[in-house]
mmCIF file of C-alpha atoms in Angstrom:
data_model
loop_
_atom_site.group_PDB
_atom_site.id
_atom_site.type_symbol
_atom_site.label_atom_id
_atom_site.label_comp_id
_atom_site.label_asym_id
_atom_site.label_seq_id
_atom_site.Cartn_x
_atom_site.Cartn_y
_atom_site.Cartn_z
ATOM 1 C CA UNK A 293 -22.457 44.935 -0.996
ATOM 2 C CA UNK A 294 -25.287 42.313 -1.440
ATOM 3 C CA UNK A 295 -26.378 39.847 0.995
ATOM 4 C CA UNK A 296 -24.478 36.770 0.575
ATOM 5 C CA UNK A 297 -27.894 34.724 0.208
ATOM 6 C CA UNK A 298 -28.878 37.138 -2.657
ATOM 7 C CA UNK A 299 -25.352 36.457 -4.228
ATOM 8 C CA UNK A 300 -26.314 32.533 -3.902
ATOM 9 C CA UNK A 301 -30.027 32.912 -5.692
ATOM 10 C CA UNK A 302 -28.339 34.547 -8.842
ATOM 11 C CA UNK A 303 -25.484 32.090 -8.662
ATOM 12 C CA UNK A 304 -28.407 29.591 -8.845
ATOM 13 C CA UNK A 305 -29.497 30.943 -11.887
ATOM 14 C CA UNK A 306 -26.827 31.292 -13.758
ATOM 15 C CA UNK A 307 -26.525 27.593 -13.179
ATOM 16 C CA UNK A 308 -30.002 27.549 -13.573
ATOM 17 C CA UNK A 309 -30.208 29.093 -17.151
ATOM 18 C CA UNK A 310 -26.775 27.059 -18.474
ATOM 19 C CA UNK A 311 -28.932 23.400 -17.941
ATOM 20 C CA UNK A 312 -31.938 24.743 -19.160
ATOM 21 C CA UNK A 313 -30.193 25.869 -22.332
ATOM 22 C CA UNK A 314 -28.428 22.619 -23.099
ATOM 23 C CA UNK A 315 -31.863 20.531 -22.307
ATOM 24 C CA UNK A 316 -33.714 22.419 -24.904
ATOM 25 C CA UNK A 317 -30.589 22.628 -27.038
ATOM 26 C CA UNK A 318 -30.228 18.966 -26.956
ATOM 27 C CA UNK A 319 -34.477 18.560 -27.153
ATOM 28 C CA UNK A 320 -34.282 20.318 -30.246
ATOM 29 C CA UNK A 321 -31.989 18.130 -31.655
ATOM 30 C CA UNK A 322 -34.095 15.409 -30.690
ATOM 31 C CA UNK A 323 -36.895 16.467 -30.762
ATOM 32 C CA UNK A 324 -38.229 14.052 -28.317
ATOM 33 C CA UNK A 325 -39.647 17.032 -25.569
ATOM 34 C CA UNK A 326 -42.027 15.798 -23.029
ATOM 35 C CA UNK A 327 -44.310 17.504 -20.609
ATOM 36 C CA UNK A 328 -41.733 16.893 -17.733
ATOM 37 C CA UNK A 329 -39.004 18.365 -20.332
ATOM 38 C CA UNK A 330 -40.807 21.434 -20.676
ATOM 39 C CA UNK A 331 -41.454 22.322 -17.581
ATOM 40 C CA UNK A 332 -37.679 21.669 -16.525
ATOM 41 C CA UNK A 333 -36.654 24.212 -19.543
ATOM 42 C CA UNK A 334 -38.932 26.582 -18.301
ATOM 43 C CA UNK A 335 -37.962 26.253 -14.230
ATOM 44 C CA UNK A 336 -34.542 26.734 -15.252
ATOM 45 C CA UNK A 337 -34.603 29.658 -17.761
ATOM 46 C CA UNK A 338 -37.645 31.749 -16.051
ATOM 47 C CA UNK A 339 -38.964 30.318 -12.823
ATOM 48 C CA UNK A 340 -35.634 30.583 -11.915
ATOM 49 C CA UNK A 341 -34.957 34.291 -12.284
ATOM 50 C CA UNK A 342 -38.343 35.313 -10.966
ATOM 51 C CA UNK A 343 -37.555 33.449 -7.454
ATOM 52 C CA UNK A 344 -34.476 35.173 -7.456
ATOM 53 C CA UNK A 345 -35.740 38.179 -8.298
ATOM 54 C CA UNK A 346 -38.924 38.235 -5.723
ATOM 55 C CA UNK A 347 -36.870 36.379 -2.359
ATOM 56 C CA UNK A 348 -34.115 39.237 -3.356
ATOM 57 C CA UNK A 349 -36.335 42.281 -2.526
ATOM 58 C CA UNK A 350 -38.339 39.992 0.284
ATOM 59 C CA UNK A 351 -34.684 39.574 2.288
ATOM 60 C CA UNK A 352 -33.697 43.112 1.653
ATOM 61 C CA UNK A 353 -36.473 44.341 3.491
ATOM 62 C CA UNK A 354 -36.227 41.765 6.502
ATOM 63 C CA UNK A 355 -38.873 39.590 5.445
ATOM 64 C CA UNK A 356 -39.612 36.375 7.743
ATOM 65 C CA UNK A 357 -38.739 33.173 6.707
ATOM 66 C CA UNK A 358 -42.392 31.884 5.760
ATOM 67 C CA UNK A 359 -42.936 34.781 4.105
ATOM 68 C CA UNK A 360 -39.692 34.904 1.766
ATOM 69 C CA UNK A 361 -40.697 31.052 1.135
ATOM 70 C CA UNK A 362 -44.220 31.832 -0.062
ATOM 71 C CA UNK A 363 -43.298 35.279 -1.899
ATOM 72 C CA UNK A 364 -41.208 31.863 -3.599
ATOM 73 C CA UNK A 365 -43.805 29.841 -4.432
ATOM 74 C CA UNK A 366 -45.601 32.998 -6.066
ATOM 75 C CA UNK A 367 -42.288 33.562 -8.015
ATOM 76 C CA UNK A 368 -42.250 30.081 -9.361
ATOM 77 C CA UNK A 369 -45.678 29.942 -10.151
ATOM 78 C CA UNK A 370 -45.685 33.506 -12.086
ATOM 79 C CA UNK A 371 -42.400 32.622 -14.146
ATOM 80 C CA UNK A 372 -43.800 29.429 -15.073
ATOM 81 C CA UNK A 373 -47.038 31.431 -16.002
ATOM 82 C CA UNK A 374 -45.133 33.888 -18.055
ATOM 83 C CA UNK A 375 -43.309 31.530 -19.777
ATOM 84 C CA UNK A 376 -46.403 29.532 -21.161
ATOM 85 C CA UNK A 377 -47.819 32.840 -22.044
ATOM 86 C CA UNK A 378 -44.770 33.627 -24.190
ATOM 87 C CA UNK A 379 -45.021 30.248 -25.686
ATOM 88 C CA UNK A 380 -48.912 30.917 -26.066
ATOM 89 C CA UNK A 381 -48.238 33.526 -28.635
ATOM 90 C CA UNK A 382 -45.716 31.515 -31.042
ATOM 91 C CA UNK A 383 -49.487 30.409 -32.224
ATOM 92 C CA UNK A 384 -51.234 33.836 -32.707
ATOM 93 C CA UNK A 385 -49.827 35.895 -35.603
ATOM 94 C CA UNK A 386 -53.095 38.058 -34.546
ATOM 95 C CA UNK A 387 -51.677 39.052 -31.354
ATOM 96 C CA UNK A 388 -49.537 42.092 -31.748
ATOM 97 C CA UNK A 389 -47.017 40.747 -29.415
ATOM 98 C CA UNK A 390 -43.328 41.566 -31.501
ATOM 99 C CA UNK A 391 -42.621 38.223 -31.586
ATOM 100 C CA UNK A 392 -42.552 36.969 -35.123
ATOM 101 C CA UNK A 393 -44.863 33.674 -35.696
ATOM 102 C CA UNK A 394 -43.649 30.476 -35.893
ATOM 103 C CA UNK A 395 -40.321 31.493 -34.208
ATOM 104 C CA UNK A 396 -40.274 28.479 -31.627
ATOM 105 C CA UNK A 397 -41.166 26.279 -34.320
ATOM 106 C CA UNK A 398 -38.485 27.699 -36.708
ATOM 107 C CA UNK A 399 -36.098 26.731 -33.753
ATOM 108 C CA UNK A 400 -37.228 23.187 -32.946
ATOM 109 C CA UNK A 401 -39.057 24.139 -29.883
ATOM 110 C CA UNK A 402 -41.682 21.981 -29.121
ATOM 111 C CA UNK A 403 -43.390 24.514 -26.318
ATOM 112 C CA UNK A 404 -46.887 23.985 -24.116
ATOM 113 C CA UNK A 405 -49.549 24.355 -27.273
ATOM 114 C CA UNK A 406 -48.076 21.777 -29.105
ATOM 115 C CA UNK A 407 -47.974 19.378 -26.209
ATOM 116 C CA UNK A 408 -51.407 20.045 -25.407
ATOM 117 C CA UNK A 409 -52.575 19.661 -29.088
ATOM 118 C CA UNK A 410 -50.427 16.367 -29.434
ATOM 119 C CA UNK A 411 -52.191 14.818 -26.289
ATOM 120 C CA UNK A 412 -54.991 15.767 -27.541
ATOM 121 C CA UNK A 413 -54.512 13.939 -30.794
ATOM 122 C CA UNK A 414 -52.211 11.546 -30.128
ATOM 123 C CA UNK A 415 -52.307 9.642 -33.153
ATOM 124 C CA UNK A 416 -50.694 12.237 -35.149
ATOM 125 C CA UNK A 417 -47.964 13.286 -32.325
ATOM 126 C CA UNK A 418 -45.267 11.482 -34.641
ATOM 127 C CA UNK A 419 -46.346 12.950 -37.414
ATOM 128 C CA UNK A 420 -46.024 16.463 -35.763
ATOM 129 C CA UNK A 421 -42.360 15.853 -34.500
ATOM 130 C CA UNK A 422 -41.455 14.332 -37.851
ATOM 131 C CA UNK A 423 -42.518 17.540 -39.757
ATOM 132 C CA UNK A 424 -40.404 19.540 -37.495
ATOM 133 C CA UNK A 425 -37.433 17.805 -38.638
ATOM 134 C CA UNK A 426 -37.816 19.062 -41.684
ATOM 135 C CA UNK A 427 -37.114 22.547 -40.608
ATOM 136 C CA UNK A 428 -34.122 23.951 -42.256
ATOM 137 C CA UNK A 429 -30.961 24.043 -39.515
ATOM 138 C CA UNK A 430 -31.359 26.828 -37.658
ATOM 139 C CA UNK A 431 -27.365 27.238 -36.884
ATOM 140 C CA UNK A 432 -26.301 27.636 -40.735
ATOM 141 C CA UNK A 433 -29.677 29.505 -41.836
ATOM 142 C CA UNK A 434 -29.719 31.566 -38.488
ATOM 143 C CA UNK A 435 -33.269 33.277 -38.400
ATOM 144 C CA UNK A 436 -34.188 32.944 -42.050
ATOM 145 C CA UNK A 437 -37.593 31.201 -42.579
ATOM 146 C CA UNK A 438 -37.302 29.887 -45.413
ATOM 147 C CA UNK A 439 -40.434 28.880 -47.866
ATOM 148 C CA UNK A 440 -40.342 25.237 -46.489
ATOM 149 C CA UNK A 441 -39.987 25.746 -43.218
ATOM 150 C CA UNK A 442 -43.213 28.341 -43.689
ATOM 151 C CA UNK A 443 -44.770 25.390 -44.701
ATOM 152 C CA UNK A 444 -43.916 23.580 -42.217
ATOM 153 C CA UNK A 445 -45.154 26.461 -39.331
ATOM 154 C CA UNK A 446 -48.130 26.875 -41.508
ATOM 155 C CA UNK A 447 -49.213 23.067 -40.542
ATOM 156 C CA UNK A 448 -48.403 22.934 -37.223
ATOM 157 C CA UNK A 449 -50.189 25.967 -36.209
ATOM 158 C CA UNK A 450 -53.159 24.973 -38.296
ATOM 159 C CA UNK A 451 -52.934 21.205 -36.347
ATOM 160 C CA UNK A 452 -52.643 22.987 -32.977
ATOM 161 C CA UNK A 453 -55.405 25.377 -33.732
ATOM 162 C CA UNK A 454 -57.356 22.402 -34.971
ATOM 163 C CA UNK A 455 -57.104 20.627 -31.721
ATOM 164 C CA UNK A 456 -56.921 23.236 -28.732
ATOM 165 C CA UNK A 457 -53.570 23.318 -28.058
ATOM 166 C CA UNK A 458 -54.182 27.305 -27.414
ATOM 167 C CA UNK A 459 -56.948 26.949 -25.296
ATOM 168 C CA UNK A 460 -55.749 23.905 -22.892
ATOM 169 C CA UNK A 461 -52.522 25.745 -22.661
ATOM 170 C CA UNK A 462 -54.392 29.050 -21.462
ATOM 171 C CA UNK A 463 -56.031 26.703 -19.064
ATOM 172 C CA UNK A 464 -52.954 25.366 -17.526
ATOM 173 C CA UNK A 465 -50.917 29.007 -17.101
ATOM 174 C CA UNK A 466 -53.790 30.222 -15.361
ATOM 175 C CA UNK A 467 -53.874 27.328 -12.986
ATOM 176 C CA UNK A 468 -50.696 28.236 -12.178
ATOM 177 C CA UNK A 469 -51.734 32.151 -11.674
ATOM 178 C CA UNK A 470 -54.234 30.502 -9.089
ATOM 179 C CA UNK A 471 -51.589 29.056 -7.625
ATOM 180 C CA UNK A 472 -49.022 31.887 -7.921
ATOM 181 C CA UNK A 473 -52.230 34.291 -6.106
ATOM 182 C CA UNK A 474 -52.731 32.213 -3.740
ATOM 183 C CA UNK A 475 -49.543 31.453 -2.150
ATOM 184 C CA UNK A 476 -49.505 34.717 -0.974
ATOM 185 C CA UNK A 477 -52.797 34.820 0.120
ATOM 186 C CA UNK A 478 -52.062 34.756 3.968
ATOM 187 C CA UNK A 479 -49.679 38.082 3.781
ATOM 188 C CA UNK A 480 -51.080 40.837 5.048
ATOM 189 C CA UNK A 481 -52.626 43.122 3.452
ATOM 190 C CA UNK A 482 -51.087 45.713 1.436
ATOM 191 C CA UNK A 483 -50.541 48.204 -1.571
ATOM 192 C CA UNK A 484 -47.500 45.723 -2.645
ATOM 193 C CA UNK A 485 -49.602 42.769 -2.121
ATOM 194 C CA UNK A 486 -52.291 43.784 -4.108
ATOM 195 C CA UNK A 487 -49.747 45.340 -7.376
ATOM 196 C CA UNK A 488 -48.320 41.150 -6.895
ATOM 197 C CA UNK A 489 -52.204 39.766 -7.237
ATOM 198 C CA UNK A 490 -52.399 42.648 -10.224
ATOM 199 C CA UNK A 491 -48.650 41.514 -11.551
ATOM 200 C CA UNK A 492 -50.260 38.003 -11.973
ATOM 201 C CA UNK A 493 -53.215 38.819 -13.028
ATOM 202 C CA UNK A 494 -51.728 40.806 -16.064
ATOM 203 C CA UNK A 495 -49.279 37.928 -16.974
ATOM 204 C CA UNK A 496 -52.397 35.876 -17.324
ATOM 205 C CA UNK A 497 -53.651 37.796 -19.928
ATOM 206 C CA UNK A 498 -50.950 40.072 -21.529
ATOM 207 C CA UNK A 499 -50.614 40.546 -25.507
ATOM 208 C CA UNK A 500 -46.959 41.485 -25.024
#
């Protein structure tokens, strides 16, 4: 009974989510992920399914055209957000988040606080992607840390703590909450306008 266009934005990503997979599938096998690469990954597996998400409920209520296209650009903005916050707390056991520490690392990940750190250091960026080659394969160990690879998390974290990879990270998802607020900035004003600025807001800065 949906919309044919709706029908299209999830067909878009499924496809959407299949690449993503196999780029950070094959990065992790690699383990050659750049900037660029990351942000593909995460447009494909979460941008993605935001914009569907938001341009769904903006065409089922008759939205105009510039208005589904900047509800778009908020969606885009917010799952790229959300994403880096995820990523954010692979490096803080603190946070009470349910995600278990070093988990990205433990699966070859090399996410948006490690970048940061190894740009920030880039004399010891080969050194960094060399260590996580060492981590034990993920396929035949599944999700069993085992003492080296806590070694190997241990080190990492400590060099991307050491050289504000969590901080320059932070700075960059809440560029793009700037971004995500203000693309909706010229809609009028509204209770569901304002819960969106508050949705963003909250991604910014959520623990979990």
């Amino acid at each position: 009974k949906c919309n044919t266009e709706i029908l299209g934005y999830f067909t878009t990503v499924l496809h959407d989510l299949s690449v993503g997979e196999i780029i950070q599938m094959e990065k992790a096998e690699e383990l050659d992920t750049t900037m660029e690469d990351y942000y593909k990954i995460i447009e494909c597996k979460t941008a993605s399914l935001f914009m569907a998400a938001v341009k769904s409920g903006a065409i089922s209520a008759g939205a105009k055209k510039e208005d589904i296209d900047s509800l778009a650009e908020y969606a885009y903005h917010l799952g790229v957000a959300f994403q880096m916050r995820d990523d954010i707390f692979d490096y803080s056991p603190k946070m009470d988040t349910g995600k278990l520490a070093g988990a990205d690392i433990k699966e070859r990940k090399i996410t948006l606080p490690l970048l940061c750190a190894m740009a920030n250091a880039p004399e010891k960026e080969a050194q960094m992607r060399h260590l996580i080659e060492g981590i034990e394969n993920t396929v035949t160990k599944g999700e069993e840390i085992t003492s080296s690879d806590k070694e190997i998390i241990g080190k990492i974290t400590e060099f991307v703590n050491s050289n504000n990879g969590i901080a320059d990270a932070q700075n960059i998802l809440e560029g793009h909450i700037a971004k995500a607020i203000a693309a909706i900035a010229a809609l009028p004003e509204s209770n569901a306008k304002k819960r969106l600025v508050q949705l963003a807001e909250f991604t910014g800065s959520r623990n979990s």
